[in-house]
C-alpha positions as a Python dict, from the first residue, in 0.01 Angstrom:
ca = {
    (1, 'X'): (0, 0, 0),
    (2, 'X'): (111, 328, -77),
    (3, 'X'): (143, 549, 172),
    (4, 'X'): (-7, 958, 117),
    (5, 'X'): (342, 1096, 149),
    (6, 'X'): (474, 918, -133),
    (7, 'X'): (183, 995, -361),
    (8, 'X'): (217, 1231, -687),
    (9, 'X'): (-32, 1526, -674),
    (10, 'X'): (-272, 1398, -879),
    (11, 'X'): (-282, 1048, -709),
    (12, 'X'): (-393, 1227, -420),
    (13, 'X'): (-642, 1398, -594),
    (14, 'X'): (-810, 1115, -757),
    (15, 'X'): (-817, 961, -444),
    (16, 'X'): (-998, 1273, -281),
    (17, 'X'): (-1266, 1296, -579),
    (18, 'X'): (-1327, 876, -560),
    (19, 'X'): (-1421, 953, -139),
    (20, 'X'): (-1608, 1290, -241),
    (21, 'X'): (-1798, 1168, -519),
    (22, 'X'): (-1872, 840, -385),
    (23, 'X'): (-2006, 1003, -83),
    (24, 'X'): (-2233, 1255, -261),
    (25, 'X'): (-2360, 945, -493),
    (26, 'X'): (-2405, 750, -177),
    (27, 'X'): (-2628, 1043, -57),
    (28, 'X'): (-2805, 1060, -433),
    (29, 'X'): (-2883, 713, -391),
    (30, 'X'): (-3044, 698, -82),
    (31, 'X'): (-3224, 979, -139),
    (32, 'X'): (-3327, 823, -455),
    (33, 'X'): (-3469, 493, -395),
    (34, 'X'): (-3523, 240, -123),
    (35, 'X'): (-3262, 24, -29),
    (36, 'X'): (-3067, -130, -309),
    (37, 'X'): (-3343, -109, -572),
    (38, 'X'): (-3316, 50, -930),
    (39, 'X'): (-3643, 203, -976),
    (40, 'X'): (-3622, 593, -794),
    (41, 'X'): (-3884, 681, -580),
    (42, 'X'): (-4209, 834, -756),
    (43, 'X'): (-4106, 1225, -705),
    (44, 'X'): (-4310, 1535, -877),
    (45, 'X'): (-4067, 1696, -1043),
    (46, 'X'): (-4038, 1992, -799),
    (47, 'X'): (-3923, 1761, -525),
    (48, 'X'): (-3705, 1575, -796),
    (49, 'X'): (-3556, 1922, -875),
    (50, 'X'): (-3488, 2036, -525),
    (51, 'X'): (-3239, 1662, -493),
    (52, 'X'): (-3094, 1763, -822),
    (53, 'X'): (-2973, 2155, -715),
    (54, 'X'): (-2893, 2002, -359),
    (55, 'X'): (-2622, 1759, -565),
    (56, 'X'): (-2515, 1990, -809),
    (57, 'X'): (-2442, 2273, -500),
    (58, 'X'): (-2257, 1994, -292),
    (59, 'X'): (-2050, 1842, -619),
    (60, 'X'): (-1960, 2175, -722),
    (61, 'X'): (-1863, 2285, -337),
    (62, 'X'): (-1672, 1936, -343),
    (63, 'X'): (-1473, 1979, -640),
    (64, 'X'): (-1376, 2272, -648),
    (65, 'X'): (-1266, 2297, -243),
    (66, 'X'): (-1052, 1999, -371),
    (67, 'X'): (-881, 2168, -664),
    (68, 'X'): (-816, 2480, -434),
    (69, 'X'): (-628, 2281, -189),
    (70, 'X'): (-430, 2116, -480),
    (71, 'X'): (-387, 2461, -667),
    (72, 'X'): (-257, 2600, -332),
    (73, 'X'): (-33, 2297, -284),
    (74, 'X'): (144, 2277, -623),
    (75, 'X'): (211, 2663, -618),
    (76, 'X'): (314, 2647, -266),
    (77, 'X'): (564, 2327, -325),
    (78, 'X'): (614, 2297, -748),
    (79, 'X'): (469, 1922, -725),
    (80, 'X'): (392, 1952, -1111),
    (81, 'X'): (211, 1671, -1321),
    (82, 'X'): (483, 1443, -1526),
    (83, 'X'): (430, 1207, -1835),
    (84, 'X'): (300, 925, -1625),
    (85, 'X'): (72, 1110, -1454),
    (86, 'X'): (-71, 1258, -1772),
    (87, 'X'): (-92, 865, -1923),
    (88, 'X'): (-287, 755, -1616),
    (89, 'X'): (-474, 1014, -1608),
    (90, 'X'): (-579, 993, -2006),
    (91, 'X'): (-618, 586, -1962),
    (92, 'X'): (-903, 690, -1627),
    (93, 'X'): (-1074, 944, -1885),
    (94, 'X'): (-1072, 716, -2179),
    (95, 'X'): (-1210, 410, -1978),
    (96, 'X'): (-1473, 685, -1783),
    (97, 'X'): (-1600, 761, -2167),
    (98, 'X'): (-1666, 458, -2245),
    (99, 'X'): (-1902, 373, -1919),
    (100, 'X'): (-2059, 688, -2000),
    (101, 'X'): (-2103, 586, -2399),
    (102, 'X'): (-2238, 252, -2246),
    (103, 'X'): (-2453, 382, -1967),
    (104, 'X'): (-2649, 660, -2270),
    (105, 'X'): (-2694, 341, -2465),
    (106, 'X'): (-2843, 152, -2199),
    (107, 'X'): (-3025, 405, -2131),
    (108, 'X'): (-3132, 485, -2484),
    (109, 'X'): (-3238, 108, -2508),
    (110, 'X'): (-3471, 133, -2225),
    (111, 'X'): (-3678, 451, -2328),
    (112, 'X'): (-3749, 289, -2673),
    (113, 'X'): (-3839, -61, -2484),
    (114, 'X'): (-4029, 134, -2254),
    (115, 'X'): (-4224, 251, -2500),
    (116, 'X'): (-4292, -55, -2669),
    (117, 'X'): (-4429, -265, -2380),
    (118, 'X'): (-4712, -438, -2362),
    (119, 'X'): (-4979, -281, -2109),
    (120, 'X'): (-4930, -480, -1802),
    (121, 'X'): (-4596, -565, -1847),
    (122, 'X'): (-4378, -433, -1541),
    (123, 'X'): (-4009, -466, -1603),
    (124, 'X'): (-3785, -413, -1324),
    (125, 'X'): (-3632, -104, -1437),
    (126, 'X'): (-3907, 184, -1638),
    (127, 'X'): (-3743, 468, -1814),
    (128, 'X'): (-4096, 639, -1833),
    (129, 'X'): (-4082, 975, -1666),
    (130, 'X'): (-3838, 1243, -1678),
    (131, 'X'): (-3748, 1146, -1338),
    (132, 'X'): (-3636, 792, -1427),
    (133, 'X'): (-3474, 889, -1714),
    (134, 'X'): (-3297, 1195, -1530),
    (135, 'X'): (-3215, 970, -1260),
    (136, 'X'): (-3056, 711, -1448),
    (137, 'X'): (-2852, 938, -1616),
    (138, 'X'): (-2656, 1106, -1347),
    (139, 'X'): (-2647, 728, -1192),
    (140, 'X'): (-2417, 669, -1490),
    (141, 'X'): (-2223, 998, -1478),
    (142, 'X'): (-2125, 951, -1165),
    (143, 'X'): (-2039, 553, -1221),
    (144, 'X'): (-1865, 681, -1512),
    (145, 'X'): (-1651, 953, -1295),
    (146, 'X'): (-1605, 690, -1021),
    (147, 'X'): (-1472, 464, -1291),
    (148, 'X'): (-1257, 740, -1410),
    (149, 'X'): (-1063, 786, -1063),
    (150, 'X'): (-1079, 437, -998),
    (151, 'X'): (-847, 329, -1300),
    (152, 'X'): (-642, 642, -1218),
    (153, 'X'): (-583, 474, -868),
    (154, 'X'): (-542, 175, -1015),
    (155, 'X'): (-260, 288, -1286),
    (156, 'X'): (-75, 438, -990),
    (157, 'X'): (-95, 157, -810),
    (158, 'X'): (124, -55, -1087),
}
């Protein structure tokens, strides 16, 4: 295991965003649905929009309290980025695209199944109202951004 003092800059980093974003997805989630199930709960929209702006505020608040400490540190001690670091970090983003490209298709998939069900037929998983679909999209954004930091982790790990 490697220890925080012998971490690059941006190792750190990814490491912060992985524990701030899962956090604030953790808090999506269960604000979301019951338990561990995939269908959200049956918001109106207002309520639904109120859960959006309350994750957007903390996210932003998150991110960008995270990039100020880093900003601070790498002016304060020169820790720039070097070639591996900007390798990992394209390999995290590259891999993070394609969850994202996968998640939109899956997504995709479901609104034009949705539609075509038979009346009566209750799948486990309805991408019927803008709330379902909305939901199911920033599920995948943030799998997609977890997945990002997660192979940067991983690539430093190596």
């Amino acid at each position: 295991m490697t220890r925080i003092s012998d971490m690059s800059s941006t190792q750190r980093k990814a490491w912060l965003i992985v524990l701030a974003d899962g956090a604030v997805f953790l808090w999506f989630w269960q604000k979301m649905t019951v338990g561990l199930s995939l269908n959200p709960i049956g918001y109106d929209i207002g309520e639904f929009g109120r859960i959006i702006f309350g994750l957007v505020v903390l996210t932003v608040i998150l991110h960008v309290v995270i990039a100020g400490i880093f900003d601070l540190l790498a002016r304060k001690g020169g820790n720039g980025r070097d070639e591996r670091d900007i390798e990992i970090e394209r390999r995290g983003a590259f891999w993070g695209y394609r969850v994202l490209q996968i998640g939109v298709g899956i997504i995709t998939i479901g609104i034009l199944m949705s539609a075509s069900f038979e009346i009566g037929f209750q799948p486990s998983v309805l991408f019927e109202t803008p709330v379902q679909i909305i939901f199911f999209l920033i599920v995948f954004s943030y799998i997609a951004d977890l997945v990002k930091h997660g192979v940067m982790i991983y690539g430093y790990g190596r």
